[in-house]
CSV table of C-alpha atoms in Angstrom, one decimal:
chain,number,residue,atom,x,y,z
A,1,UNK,CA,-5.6,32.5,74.1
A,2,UNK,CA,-3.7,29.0,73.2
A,3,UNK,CA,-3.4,28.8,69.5
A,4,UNK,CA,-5.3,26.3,67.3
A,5,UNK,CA,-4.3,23.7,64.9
A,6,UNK,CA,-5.4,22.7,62.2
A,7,UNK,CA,-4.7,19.9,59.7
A,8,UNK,CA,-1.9,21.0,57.2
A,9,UNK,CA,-2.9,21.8,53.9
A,10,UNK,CA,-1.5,20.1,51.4
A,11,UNK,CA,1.5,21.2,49.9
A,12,UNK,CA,0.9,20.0,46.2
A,13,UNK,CA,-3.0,19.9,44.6
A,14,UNK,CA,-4.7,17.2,45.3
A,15,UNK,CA,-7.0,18.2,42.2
A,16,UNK,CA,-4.3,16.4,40.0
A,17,UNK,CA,-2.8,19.1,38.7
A,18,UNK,CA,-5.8,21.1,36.4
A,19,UNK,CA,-4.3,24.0,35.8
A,20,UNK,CA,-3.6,26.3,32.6
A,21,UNK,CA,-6.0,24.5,30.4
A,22,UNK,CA,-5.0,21.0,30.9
A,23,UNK,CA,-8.9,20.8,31.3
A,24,UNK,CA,-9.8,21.1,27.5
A,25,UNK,CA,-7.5,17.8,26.4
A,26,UNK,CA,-9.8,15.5,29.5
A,27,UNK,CA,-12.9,13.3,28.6
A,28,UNK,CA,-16.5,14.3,30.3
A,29,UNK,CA,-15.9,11.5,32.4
A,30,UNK,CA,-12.5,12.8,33.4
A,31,UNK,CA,-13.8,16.5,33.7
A,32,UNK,CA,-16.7,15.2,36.4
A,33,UNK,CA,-13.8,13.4,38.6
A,34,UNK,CA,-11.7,16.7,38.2
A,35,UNK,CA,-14.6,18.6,39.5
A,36,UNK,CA,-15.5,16.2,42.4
A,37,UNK,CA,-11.7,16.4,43.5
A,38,UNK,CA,-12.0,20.1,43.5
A,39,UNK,CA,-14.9,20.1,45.5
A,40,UNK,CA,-13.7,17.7,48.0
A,41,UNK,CA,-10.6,19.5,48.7
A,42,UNK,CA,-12.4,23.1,48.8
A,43,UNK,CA,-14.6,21.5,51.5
A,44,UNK,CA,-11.4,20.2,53.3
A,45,UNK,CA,-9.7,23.6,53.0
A,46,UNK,CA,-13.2,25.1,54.4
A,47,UNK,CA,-12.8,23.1,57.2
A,48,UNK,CA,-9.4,24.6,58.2
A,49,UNK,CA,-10.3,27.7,57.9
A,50,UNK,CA,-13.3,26.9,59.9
A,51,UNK,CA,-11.1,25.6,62.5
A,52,UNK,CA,-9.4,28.5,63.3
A,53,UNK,CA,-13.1,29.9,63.3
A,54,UNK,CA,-12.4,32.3,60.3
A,55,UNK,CA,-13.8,32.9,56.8
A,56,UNK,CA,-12.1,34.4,53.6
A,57,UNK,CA,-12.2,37.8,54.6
A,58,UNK,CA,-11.5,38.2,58.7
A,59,UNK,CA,-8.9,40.2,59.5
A,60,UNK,CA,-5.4,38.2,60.8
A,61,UNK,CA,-4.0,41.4,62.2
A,62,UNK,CA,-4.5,43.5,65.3
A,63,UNK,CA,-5.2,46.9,65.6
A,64,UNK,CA,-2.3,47.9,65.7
A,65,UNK,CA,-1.0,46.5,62.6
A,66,UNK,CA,0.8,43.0,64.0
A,67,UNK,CA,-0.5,39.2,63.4
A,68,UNK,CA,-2.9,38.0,65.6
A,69,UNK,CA,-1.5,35.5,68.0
A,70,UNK,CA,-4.4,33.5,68.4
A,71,UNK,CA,-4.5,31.7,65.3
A,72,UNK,CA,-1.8,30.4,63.1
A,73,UNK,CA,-1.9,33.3,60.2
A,74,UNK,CA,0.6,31.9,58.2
A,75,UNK,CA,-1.2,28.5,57.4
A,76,UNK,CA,-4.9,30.6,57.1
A,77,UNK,CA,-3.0,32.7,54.2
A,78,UNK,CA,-1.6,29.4,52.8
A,79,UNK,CA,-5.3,28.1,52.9
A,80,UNK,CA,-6.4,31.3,51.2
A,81,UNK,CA,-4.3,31.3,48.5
A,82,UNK,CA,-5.1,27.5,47.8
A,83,UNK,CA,-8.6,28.2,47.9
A,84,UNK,CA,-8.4,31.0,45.5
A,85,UNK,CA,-6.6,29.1,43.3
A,86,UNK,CA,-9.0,26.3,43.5
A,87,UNK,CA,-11.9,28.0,43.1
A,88,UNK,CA,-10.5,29.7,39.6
A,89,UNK,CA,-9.7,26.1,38.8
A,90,UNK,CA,-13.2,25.1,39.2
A,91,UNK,CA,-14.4,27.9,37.2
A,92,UNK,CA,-12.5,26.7,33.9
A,93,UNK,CA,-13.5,22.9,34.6
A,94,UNK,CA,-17.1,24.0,34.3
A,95,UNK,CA,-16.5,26.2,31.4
A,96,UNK,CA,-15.2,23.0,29.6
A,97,UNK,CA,-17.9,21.0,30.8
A,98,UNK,CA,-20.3,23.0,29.8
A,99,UNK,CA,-18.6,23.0,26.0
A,100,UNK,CA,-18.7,19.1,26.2
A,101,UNK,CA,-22.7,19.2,27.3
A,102,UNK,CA,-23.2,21.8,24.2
A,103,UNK,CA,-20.9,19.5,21.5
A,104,UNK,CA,-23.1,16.2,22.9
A,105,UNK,CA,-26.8,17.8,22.5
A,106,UNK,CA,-25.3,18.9,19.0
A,107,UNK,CA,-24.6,15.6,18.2
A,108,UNK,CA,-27.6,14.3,18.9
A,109,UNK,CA,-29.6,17.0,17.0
A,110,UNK,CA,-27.7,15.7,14.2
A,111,UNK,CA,-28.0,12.0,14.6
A,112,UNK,CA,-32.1,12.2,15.5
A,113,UNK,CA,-34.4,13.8,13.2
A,114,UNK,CA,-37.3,13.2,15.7
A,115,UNK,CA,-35.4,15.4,18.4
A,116,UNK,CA,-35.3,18.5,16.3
A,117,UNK,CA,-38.8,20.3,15.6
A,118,UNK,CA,-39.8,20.9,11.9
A,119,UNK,CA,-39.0,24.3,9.8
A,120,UNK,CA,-40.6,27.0,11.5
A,121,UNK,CA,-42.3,25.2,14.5
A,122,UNK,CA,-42.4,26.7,17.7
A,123,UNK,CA,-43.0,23.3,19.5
A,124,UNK,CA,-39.5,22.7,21.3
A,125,UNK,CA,-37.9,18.8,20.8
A,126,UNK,CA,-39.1,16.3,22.4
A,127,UNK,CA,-37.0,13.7,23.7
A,128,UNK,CA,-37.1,10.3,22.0
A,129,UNK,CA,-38.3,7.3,24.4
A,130,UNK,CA,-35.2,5.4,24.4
A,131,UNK,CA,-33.6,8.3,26.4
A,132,UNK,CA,-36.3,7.9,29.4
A,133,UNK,CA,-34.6,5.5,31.2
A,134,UNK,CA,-31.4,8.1,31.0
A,135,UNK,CA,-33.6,10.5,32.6
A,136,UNK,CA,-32.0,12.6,35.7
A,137,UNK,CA,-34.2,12.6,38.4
A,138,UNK,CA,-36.2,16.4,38.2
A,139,UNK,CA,-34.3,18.9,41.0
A,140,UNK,CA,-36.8,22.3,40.6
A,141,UNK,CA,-39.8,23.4,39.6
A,142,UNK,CA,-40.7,26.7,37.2
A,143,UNK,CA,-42.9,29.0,39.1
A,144,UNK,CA,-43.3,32.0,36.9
A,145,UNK,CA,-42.0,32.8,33.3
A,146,UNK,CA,-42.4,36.6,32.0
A,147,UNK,CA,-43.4,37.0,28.5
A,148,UNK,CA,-41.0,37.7,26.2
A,149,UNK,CA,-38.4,36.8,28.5
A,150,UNK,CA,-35.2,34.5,27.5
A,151,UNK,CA,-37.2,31.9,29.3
A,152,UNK,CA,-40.9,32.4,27.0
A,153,UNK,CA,-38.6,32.2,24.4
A,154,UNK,CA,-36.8,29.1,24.6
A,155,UNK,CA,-40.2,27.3,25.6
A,156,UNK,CA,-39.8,27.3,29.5
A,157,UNK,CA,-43.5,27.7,30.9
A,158,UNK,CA,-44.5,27.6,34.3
A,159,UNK,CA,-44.8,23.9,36.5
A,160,UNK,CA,-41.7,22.4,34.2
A,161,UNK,CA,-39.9,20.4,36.4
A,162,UNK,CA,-36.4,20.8,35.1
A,163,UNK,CA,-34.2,17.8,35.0
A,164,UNK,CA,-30.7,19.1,33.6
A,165,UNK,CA,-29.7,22.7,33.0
A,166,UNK,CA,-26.7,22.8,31.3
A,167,UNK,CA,-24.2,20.7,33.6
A,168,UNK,CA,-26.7,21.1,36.5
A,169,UNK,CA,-28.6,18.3,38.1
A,170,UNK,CA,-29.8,16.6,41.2
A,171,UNK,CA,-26.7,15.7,42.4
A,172,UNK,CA,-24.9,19.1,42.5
A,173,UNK,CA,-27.3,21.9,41.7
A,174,UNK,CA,-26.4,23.3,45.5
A,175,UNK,CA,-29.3,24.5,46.2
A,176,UNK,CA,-29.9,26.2,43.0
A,177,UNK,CA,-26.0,28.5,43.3
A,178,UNK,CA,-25.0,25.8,40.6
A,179,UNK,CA,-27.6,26.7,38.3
A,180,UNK,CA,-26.8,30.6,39.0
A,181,UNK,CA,-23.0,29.8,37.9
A,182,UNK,CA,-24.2,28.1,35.3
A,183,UNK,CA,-26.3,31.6,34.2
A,184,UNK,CA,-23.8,34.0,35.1
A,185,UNK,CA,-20.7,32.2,33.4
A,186,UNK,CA,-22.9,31.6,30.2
A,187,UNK,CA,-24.5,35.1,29.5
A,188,UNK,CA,-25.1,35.6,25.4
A,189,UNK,CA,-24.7,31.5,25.0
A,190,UNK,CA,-26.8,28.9,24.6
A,191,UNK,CA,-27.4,26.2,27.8
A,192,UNK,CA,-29.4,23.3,27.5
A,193,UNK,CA,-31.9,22.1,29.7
A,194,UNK,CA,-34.2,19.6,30.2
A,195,UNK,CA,-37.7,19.5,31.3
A,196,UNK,CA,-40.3,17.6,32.4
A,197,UNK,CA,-43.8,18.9,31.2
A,198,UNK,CA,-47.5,17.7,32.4
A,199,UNK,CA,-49.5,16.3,29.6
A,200,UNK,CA,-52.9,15.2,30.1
A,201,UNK,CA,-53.9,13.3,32.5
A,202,UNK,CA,-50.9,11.4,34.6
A,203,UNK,CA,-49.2,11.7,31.6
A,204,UNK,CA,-45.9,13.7,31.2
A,205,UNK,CA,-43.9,15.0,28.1
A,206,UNK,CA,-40.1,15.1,28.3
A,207,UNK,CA,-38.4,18.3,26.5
A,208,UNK,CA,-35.2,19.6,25.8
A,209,UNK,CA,-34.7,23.6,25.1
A,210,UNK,CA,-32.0,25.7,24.4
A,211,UNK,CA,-31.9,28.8,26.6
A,212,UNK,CA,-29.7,31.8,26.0
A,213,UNK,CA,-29.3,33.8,29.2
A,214,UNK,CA,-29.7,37.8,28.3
A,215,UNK,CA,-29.3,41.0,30.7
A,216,UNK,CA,-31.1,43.1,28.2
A,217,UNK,CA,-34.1,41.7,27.3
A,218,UNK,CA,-36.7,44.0,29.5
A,219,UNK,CA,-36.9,42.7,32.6
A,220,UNK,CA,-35.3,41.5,35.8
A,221,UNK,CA,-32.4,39.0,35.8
A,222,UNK,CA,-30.9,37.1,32.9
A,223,UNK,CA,-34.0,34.5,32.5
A,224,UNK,CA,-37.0,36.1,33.6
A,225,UNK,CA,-38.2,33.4,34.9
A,226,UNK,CA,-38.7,32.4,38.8
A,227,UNK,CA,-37.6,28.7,40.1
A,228,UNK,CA,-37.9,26.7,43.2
A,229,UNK,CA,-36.0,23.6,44.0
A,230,UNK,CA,-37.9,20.6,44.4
């Protein structure tokens, strides 16, 4: 079988360089540019590895113990390694956007007495009306919540429409995998979402609740609680 080529991969990051916690001195605005350079050039380096019609894990040696001749091993391991790399890169950036997401809901707990509840309410904040405009369009829907789950308790009930949760939205929840980063890589800390409840008739109330993701709580999963994207 000829063998296949494939577009070189870069020989220096094309992520502008985030690496070893360069992430932590960037702006949020800086951080989401980081993080749409990372995914761009993961989906590039997908598409060479797709070219030579392999993954992350097929084999590039024979049987007998020699480099396949049909594809160009040495450029798949270079991909692999980039990849790798990459994707450990993307795991930081998200860590730090996350801590700038949980610094800026902070802030405005501070700065708006109407967003926090009173002294030993149980009615979680809404959000002031000059935010709705600033509203992120709603990506999935709550279809269960077990009691005295992480979810009861931070006020998620069932039919929210969830607009933000944490760094999560419309535009790159994935097909929900976002939101289960978001979950696994935040387990014992607090992620703040926002949600979109019915109230009344064509009427609906706009919240924001602090979730803290738990494996021990009783149940199945760190949220007990069962979404579908919209």
């Amino acid at each position: 079988m000829d063998t296949l080529h494939a577009p070189t991969v870069p020989s220096g990051p094309t992520s502008n360089g985030l690496i070893n916690g360069n992430a932590a001195h960037l702006s949020f605005g800086e951080l989401q540019r980081k993080k749409q350079d990372l995914e761009e050039e993961l989906k590039a380096l997908g598409g060479v590895l797709d070219s030579h019609g392999v993954n992350m894990d097929t084999p590039l040696l024979t049987r007998d113990g020699f480099p396949r001749s049909d594809i160009d091993v040495a450029q798949i391991r270079t991909t692999r390694a980039r990849i790798i790399r990459l994707k450990n890169d993307y795991k930081d950036l998200m860590k730090h956007i996350e801590k700038h997401l949980h610094e800026h809901f902070a802030s405005l707990d501070e700065g708006a007495e109407n967003v926090v509840p009173a002294a030993g309410s149980a009615v979680p904040p809404v959000l002031p009306d000059s935010q709705a405009d600033a509203l992120d369009e709603p990506f999935a829907r709550v279809n269960t919540v077990a009691a005295g789950s992480p979810a009861d308790r931070a006020g998620l009930k069932e039919g929210d429409e969830i607009r933000n949760f944490g760094y999560v939205n419309k535009s790159n929840h994935d097909n929900l995998k976002r939101v289960g980063e978001c979950v696994q890589g935040n387990e014992g800390q607090n992620v703040f979402i926002k949600v979109s409840r019915a109230s009344g008739v064509a009427q609906r109330q706009e919240l924001r609740l602090t979730l803290t993701p738990t494996r021990n709580w009783g149940g199945r999963g760190m949220l007990g609680c069962h979404i579908l994207p919209l």
